[in-house]
Tab-separated table of C-alpha atoms and ligand atoms in Angstrom:
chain	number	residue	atom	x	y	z
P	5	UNK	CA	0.000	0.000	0.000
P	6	UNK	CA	1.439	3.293	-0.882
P	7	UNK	CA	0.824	6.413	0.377
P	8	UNK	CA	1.312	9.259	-2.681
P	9	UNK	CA	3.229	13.149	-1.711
P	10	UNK	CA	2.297	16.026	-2.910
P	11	UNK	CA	5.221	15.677	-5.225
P	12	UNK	CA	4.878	12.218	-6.468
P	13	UNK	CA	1.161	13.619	-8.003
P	14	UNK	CA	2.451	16.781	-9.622
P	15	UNK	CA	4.831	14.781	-11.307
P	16	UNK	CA	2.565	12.445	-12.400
P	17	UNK	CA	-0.655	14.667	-13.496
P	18	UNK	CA	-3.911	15.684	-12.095
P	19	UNK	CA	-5.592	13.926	-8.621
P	20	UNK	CA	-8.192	12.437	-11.177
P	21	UNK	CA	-5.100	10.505	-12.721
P	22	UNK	CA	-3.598	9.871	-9.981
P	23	UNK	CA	-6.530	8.113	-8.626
P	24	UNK	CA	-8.219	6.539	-11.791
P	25	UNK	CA	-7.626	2.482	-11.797
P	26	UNK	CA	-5.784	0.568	-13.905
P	27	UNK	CA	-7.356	-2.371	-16.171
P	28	UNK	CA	-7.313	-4.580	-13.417
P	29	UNK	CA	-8.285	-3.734	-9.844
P	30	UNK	CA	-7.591	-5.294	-6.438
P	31	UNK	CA	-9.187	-3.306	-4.031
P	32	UNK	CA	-7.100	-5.291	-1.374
P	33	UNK	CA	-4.393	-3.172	-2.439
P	34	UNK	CA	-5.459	0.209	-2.178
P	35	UNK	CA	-5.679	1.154	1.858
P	36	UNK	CA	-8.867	3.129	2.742
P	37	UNK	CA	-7.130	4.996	5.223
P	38	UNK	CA	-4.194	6.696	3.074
P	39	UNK	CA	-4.430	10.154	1.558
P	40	UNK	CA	-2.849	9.950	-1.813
P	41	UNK	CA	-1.776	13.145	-3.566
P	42	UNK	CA	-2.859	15.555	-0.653
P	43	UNK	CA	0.104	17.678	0.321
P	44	UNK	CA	2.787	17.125	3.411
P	45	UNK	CA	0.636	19.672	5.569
P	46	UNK	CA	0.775	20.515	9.153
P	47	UNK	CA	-3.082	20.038	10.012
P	48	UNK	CA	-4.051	18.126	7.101
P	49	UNK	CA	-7.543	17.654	7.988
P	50	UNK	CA	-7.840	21.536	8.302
P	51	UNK	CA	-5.819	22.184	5.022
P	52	UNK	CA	-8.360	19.541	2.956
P	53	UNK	CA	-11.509	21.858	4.799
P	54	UNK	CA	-10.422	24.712	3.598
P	55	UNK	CA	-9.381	23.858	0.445
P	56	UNK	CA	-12.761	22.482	-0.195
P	57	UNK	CA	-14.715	25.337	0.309
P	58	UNK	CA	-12.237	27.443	-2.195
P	59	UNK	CA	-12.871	24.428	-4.882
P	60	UNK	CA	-16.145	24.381	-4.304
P	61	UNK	CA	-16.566	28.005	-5.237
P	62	UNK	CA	-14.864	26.982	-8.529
P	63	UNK	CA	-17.096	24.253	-9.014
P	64	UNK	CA	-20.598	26.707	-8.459
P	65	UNK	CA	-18.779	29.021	-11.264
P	66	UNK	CA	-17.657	26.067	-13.864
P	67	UNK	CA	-21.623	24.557	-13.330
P	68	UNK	CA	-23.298	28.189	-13.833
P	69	UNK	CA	-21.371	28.416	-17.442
P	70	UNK	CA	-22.767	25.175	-17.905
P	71	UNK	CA	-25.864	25.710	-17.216
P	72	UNK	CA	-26.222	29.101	-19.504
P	73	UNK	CA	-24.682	27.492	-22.412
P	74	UNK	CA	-27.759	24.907	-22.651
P	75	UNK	CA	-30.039	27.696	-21.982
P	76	UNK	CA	-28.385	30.355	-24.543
P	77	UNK	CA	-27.213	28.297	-26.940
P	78	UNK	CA	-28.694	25.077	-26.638
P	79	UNK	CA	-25.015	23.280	-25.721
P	80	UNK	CA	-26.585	19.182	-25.172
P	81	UNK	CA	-23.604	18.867	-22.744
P	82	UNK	CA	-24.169	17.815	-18.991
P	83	UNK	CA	-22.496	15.774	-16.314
P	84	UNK	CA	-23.318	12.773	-14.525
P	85	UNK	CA	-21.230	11.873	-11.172
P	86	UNK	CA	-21.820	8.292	-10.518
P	87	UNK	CA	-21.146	7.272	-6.699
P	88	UNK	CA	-20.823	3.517	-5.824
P	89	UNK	CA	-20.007	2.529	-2.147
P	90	UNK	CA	-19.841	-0.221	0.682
P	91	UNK	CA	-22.878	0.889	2.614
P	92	UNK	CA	-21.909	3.504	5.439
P	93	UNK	CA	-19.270	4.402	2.362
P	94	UNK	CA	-20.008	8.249	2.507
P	95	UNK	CA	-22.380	8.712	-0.119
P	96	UNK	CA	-24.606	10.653	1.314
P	97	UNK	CA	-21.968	12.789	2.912
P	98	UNK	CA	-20.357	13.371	-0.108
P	99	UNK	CA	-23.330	14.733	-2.244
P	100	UNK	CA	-24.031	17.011	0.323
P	101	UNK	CA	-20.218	18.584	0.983
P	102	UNK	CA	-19.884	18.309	-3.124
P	103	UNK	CA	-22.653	18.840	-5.056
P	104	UNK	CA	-23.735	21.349	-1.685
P	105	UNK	CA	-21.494	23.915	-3.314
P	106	UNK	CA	-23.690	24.485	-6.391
P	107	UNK	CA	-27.024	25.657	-7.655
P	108	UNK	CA	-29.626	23.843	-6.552
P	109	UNK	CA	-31.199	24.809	-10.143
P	110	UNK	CA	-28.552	23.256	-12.009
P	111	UNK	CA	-29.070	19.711	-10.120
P	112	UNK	CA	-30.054	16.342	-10.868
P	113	UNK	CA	-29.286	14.168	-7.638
P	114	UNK	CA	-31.301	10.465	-7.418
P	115	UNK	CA	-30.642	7.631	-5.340
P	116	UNK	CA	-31.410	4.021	-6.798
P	117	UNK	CA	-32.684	1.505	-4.270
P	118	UNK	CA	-34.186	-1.837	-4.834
P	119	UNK	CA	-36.302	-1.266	-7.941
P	120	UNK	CA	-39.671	-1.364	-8.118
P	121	UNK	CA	-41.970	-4.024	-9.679
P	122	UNK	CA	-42.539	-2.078	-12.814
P	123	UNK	CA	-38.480	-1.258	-12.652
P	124	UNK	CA	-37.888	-5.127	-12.686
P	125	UNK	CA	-40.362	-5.594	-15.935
P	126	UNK	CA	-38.237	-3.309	-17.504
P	127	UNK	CA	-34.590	-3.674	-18.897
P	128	UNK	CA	-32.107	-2.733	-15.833
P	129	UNK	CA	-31.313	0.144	-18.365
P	130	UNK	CA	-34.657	1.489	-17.878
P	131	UNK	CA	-34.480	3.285	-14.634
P	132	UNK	CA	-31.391	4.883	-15.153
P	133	UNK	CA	-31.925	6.404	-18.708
P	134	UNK	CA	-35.235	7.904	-17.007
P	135	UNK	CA	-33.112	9.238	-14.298
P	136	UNK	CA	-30.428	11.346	-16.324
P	137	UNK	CA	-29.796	14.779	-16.326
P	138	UNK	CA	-30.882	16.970	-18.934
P	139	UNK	CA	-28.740	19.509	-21.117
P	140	UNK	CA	-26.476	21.787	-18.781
P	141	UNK	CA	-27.065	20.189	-15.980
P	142	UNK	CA	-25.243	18.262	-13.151
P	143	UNK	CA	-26.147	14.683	-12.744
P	144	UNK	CA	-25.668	12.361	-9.122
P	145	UNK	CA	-26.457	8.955	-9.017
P	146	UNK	CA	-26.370	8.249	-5.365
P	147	UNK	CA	-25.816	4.144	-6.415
P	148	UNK	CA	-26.636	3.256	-10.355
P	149	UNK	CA	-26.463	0.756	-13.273
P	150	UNK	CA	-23.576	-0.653	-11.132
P	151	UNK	CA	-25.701	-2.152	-8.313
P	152	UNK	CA	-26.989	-4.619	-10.993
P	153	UNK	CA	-23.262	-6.063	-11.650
P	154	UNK	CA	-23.194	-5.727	-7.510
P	155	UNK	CA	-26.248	-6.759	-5.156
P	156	UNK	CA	-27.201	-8.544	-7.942
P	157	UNK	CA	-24.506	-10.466	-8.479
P	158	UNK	CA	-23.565	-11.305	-4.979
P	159	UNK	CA	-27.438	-11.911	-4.193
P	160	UNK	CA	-28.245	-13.782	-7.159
P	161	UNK	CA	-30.767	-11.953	-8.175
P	162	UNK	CA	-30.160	-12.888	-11.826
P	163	UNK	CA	-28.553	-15.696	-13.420
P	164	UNK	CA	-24.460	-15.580	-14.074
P	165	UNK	CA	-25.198	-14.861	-17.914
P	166	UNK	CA	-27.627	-11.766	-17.209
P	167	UNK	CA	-25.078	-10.087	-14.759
P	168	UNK	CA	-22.150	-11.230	-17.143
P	169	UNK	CA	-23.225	-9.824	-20.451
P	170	UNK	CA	-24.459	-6.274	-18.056
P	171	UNK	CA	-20.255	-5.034	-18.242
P	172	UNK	CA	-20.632	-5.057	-21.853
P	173	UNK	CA	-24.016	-3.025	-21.986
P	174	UNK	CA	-22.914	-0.794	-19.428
P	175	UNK	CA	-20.576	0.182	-21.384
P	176	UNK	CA	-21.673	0.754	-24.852
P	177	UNK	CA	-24.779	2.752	-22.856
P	178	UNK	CA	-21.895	4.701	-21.178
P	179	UNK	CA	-20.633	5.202	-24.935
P	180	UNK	CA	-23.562	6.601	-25.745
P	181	UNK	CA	-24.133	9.190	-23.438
P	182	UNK	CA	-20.469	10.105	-23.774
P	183	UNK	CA	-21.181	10.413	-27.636
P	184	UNK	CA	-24.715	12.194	-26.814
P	185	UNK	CA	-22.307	15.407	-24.947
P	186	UNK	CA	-22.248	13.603	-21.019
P	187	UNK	CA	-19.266	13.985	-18.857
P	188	UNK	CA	-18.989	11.037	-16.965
P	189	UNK	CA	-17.057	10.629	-13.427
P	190	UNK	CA	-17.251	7.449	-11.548
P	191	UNK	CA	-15.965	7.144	-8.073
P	192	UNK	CA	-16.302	4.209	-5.513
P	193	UNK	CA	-16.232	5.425	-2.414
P	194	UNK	CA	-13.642	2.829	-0.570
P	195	UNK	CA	-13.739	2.060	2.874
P	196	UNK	CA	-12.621	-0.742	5.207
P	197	UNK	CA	-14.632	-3.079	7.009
P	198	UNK	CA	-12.840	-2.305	10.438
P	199	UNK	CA	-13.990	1.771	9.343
P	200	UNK	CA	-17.976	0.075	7.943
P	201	UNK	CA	-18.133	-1.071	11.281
P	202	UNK	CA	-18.035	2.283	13.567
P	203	UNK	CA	-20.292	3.746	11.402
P	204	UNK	CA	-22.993	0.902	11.901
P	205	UNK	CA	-22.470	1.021	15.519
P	206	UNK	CA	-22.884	5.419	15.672
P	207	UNK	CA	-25.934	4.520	13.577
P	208	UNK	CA	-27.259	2.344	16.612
P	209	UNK	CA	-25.590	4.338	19.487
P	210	UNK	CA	-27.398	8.171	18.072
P	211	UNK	CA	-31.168	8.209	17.974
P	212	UNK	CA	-30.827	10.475	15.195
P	213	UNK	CA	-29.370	7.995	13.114
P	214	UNK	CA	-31.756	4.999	13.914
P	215	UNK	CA	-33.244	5.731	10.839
P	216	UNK	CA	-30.189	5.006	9.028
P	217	UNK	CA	-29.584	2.174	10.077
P	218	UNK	CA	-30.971	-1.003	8.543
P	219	UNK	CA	-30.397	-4.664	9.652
P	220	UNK	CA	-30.116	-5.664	6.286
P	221	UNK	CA	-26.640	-3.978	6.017
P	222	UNK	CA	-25.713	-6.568	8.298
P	223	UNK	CA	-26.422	-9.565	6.118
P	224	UNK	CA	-24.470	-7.384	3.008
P	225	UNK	CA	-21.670	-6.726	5.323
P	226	UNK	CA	-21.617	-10.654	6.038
P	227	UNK	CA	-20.845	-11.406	2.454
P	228	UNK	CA	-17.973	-8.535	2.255
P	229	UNK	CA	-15.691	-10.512	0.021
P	230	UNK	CA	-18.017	-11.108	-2.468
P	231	UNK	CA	-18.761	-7.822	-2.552
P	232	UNK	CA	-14.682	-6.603	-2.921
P	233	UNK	CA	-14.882	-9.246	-5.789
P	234	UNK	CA	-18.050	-8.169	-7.473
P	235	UNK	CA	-16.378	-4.225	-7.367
P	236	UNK	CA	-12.992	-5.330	-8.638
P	237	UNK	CA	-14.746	-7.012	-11.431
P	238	UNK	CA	-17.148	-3.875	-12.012
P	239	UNK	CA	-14.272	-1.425	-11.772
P	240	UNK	CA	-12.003	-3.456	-13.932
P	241	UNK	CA	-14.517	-4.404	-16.652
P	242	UNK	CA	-16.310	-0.928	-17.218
P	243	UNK	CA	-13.199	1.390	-16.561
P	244	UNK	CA	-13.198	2.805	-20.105
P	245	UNK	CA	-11.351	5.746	-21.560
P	246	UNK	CA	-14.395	7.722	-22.403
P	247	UNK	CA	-15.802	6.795	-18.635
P	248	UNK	CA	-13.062	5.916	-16.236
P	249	UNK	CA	-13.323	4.566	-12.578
P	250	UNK	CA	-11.561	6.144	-9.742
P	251	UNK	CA	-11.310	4.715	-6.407
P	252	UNK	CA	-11.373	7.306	-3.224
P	253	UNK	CA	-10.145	5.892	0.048
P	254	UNK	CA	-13.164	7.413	2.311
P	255	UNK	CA	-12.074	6.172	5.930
P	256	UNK	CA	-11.233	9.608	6.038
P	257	UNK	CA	-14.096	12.067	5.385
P	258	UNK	CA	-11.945	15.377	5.090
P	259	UNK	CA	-9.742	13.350	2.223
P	260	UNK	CA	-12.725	11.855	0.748
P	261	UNK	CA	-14.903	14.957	0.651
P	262	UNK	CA	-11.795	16.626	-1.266
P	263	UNK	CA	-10.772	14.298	-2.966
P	264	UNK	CA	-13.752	13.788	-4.686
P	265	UNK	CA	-14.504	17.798	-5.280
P	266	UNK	CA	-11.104	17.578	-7.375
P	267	UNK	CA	-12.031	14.857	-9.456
P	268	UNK	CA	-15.575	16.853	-10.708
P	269	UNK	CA	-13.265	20.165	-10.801
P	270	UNK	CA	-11.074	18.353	-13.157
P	271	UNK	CA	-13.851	17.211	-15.139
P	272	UNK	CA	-15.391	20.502	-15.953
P	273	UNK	CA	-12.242	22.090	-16.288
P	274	UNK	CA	-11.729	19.264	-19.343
P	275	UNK	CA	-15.093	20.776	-20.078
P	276	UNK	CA	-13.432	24.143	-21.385
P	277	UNK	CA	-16.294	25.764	-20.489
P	278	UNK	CA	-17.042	29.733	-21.495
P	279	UNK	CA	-19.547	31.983	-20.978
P	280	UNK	CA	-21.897	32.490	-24.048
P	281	UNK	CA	-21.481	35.416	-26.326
P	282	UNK	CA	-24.657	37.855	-26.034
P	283	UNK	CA	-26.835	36.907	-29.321
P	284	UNK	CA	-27.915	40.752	-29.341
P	285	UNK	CA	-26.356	43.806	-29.812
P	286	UNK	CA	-25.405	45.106	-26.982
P	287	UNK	CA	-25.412	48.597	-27.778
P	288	UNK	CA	-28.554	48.740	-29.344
P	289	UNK	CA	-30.059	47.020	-26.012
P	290	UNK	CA	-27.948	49.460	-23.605
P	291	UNK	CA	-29.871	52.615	-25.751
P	292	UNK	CA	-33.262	50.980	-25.253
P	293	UNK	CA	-32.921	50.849	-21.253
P	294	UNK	CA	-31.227	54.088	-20.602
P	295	UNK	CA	-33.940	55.872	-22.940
P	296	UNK	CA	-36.636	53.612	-21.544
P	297	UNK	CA	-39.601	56.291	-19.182
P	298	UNK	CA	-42.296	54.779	-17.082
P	299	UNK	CA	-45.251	53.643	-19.243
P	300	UNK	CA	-48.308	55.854	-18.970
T	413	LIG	P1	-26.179	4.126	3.186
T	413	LIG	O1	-24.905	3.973	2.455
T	413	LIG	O2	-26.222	5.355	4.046
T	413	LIG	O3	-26.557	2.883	3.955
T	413	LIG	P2	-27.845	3.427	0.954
T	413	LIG	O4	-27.336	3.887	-0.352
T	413	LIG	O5	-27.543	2.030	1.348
T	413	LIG	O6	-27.345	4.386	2.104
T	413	LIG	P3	-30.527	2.655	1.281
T	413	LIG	O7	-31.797	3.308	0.869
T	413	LIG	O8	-30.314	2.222	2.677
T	413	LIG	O9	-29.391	3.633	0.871
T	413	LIG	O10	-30.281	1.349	0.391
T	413	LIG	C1	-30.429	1.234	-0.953
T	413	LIG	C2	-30.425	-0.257	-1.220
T	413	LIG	O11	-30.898	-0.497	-2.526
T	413	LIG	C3	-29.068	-0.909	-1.127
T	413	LIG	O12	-29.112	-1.978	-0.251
T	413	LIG	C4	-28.806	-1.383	-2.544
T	413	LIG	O13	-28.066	-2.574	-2.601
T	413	LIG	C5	-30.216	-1.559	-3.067
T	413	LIG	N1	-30.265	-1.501	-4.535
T	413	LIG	C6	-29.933	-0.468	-5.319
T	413	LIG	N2	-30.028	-0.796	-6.622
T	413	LIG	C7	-30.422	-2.081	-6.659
T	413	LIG	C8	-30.676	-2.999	-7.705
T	413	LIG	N3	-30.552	-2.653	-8.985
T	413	LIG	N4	-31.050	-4.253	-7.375
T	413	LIG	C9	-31.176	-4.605	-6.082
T	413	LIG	N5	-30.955	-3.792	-5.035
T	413	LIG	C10	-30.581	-2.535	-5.325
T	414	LIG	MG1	-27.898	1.370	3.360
């Protein structure tokens, strides 16, 4: 397990490089607890805070130029952050320290649980396509098309073949959206099962938190292996070029929380997103106003 400097990243690129996956994963080997590529700092926690609040404001300013070039100039480009996670991962947490920094107008944030009976008549593709953001705006799937090469796997919810032959339609449908003007960031939220465990026991120890907590994470956390095996499978077969996979190591909420605010920074910044040029003269529209009088 290695823990990255400061220096080792800027040498190597941007914190989305440094912590996209290769083609094959082993989760075993990346340690939940380490910080790669934040800097030697004094009060690191502290540092990551209040870094995150000045990348945040970037990330507001990069979505509002986003947004106005779908409404000026009908731009079809968007974003879609997909989070995947161990339950307790940080989800939840994340969304609100990350997406929390922008416009509220400029948001498309849905959670997938168990589907519903009409879900399940439908192809697992179903759902999600309903689910996507439109044209300038910023897309979180709190879980996604990955749970069903996940819980479905490791529950058997659907034959070997089904799951099997879902890494290959994942991603041609990621292809497509990526062809269709999406931005797409993927990032499992990694934590350890020593780390999983504190969580579930604040959840039962806070009254506030009862609701939570639910037994069923139990039986999931009983069959932890599987799932490792399941996400090394699901990272490894749908990292793609056009739609990689990250990995965050989340024990740590101040490094995760950054962390991930980098990685969608990065992926606007890609974005080369402007302004839009006025489509009036400005002039003209400047004379109007300043000779404008109240109507009679
Ligand atoms: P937390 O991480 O805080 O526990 P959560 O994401 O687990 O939050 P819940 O509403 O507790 O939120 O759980 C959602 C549940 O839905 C998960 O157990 C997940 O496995 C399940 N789920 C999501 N998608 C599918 C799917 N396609 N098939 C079966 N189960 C699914
Ligand atoms: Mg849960």
């Amino acid at each position: 397990m290695t823990e990255l400097t400061g220096a080792r990243l800027r040498s190597r690129g941007s914190l989305s490089d440094l912590l996209r996956v290769g083609p094959t994963v082993d989760l075993t080997e990346i340690d939940p607890r380490s910080t790669p590529g934040l800097p030697k700092k004094k009060d690191p926690k502290a540092w990551a805070r209040e870094r995150l609040a000045s990348i945040g404001a970037d990330l507001a300013r990069y979505q509002e130029k986003l947004y106005a070039n779908a409404k000026a100039t009908g731009d079809p480009r968007r974003l879609l952050l997909v989070l995947q996670a161990m339950d307790c991962g940080g989800k939840d947490g994340t969304i609100k320290k990350v997406a929390g920094a922008m416009n509220p107008l400029g948001l498309h944030i849905v959670g997938f649980g168990p589907p519903t009976e009409e879900e399940r008549a439908h192809d697992f593709l179903w759902r999600i396509r309903r689910a996507l953001p439109e044209a300038g705006q910023v897309g979180v799937f709190n879980r996604s098309h990955y749970e069903d090469v996940l819980v479905a796997r490791v529950d058997s919810l659907v034959p070997e073949r089904t799951w099997q032959s879902r890494y290959w339609q994942i991603n041609g449908f990621e292809r497509e959206l990526v062809n269709g003007g999406y931005t797409i960031v993927k990032v499992m939220l990694h934590i350890s099962y020593q780390e999983q465990r504190e969580r579930l026991l604040e959840r039962l120890t806070d009254p506030t938190k009862y609701w939570k907590y639910n037994p069923g994470d139990v039986d999931a956390r009983a069959r932890w292996t599987d799932y490792q095996a399941a996400y090394n499978d699901a990272l490894s077969r749908c990292t793609t070029d056009y739609a990689p996979w990250h990995v965050v190591p989340a024990d740590r909420k101040w490094y995760r929380d950054w962390a991930v605010a980098n990685i969608v920074r990065d992926a606007l910044a890609g974005m080369d997103l402007s302004y839009p040029k006025a489509d009036f003269d400005i002039a003209a529209e400047r004379r109007r106003l300043e000779a404008d009088r109240v109507p009679r």
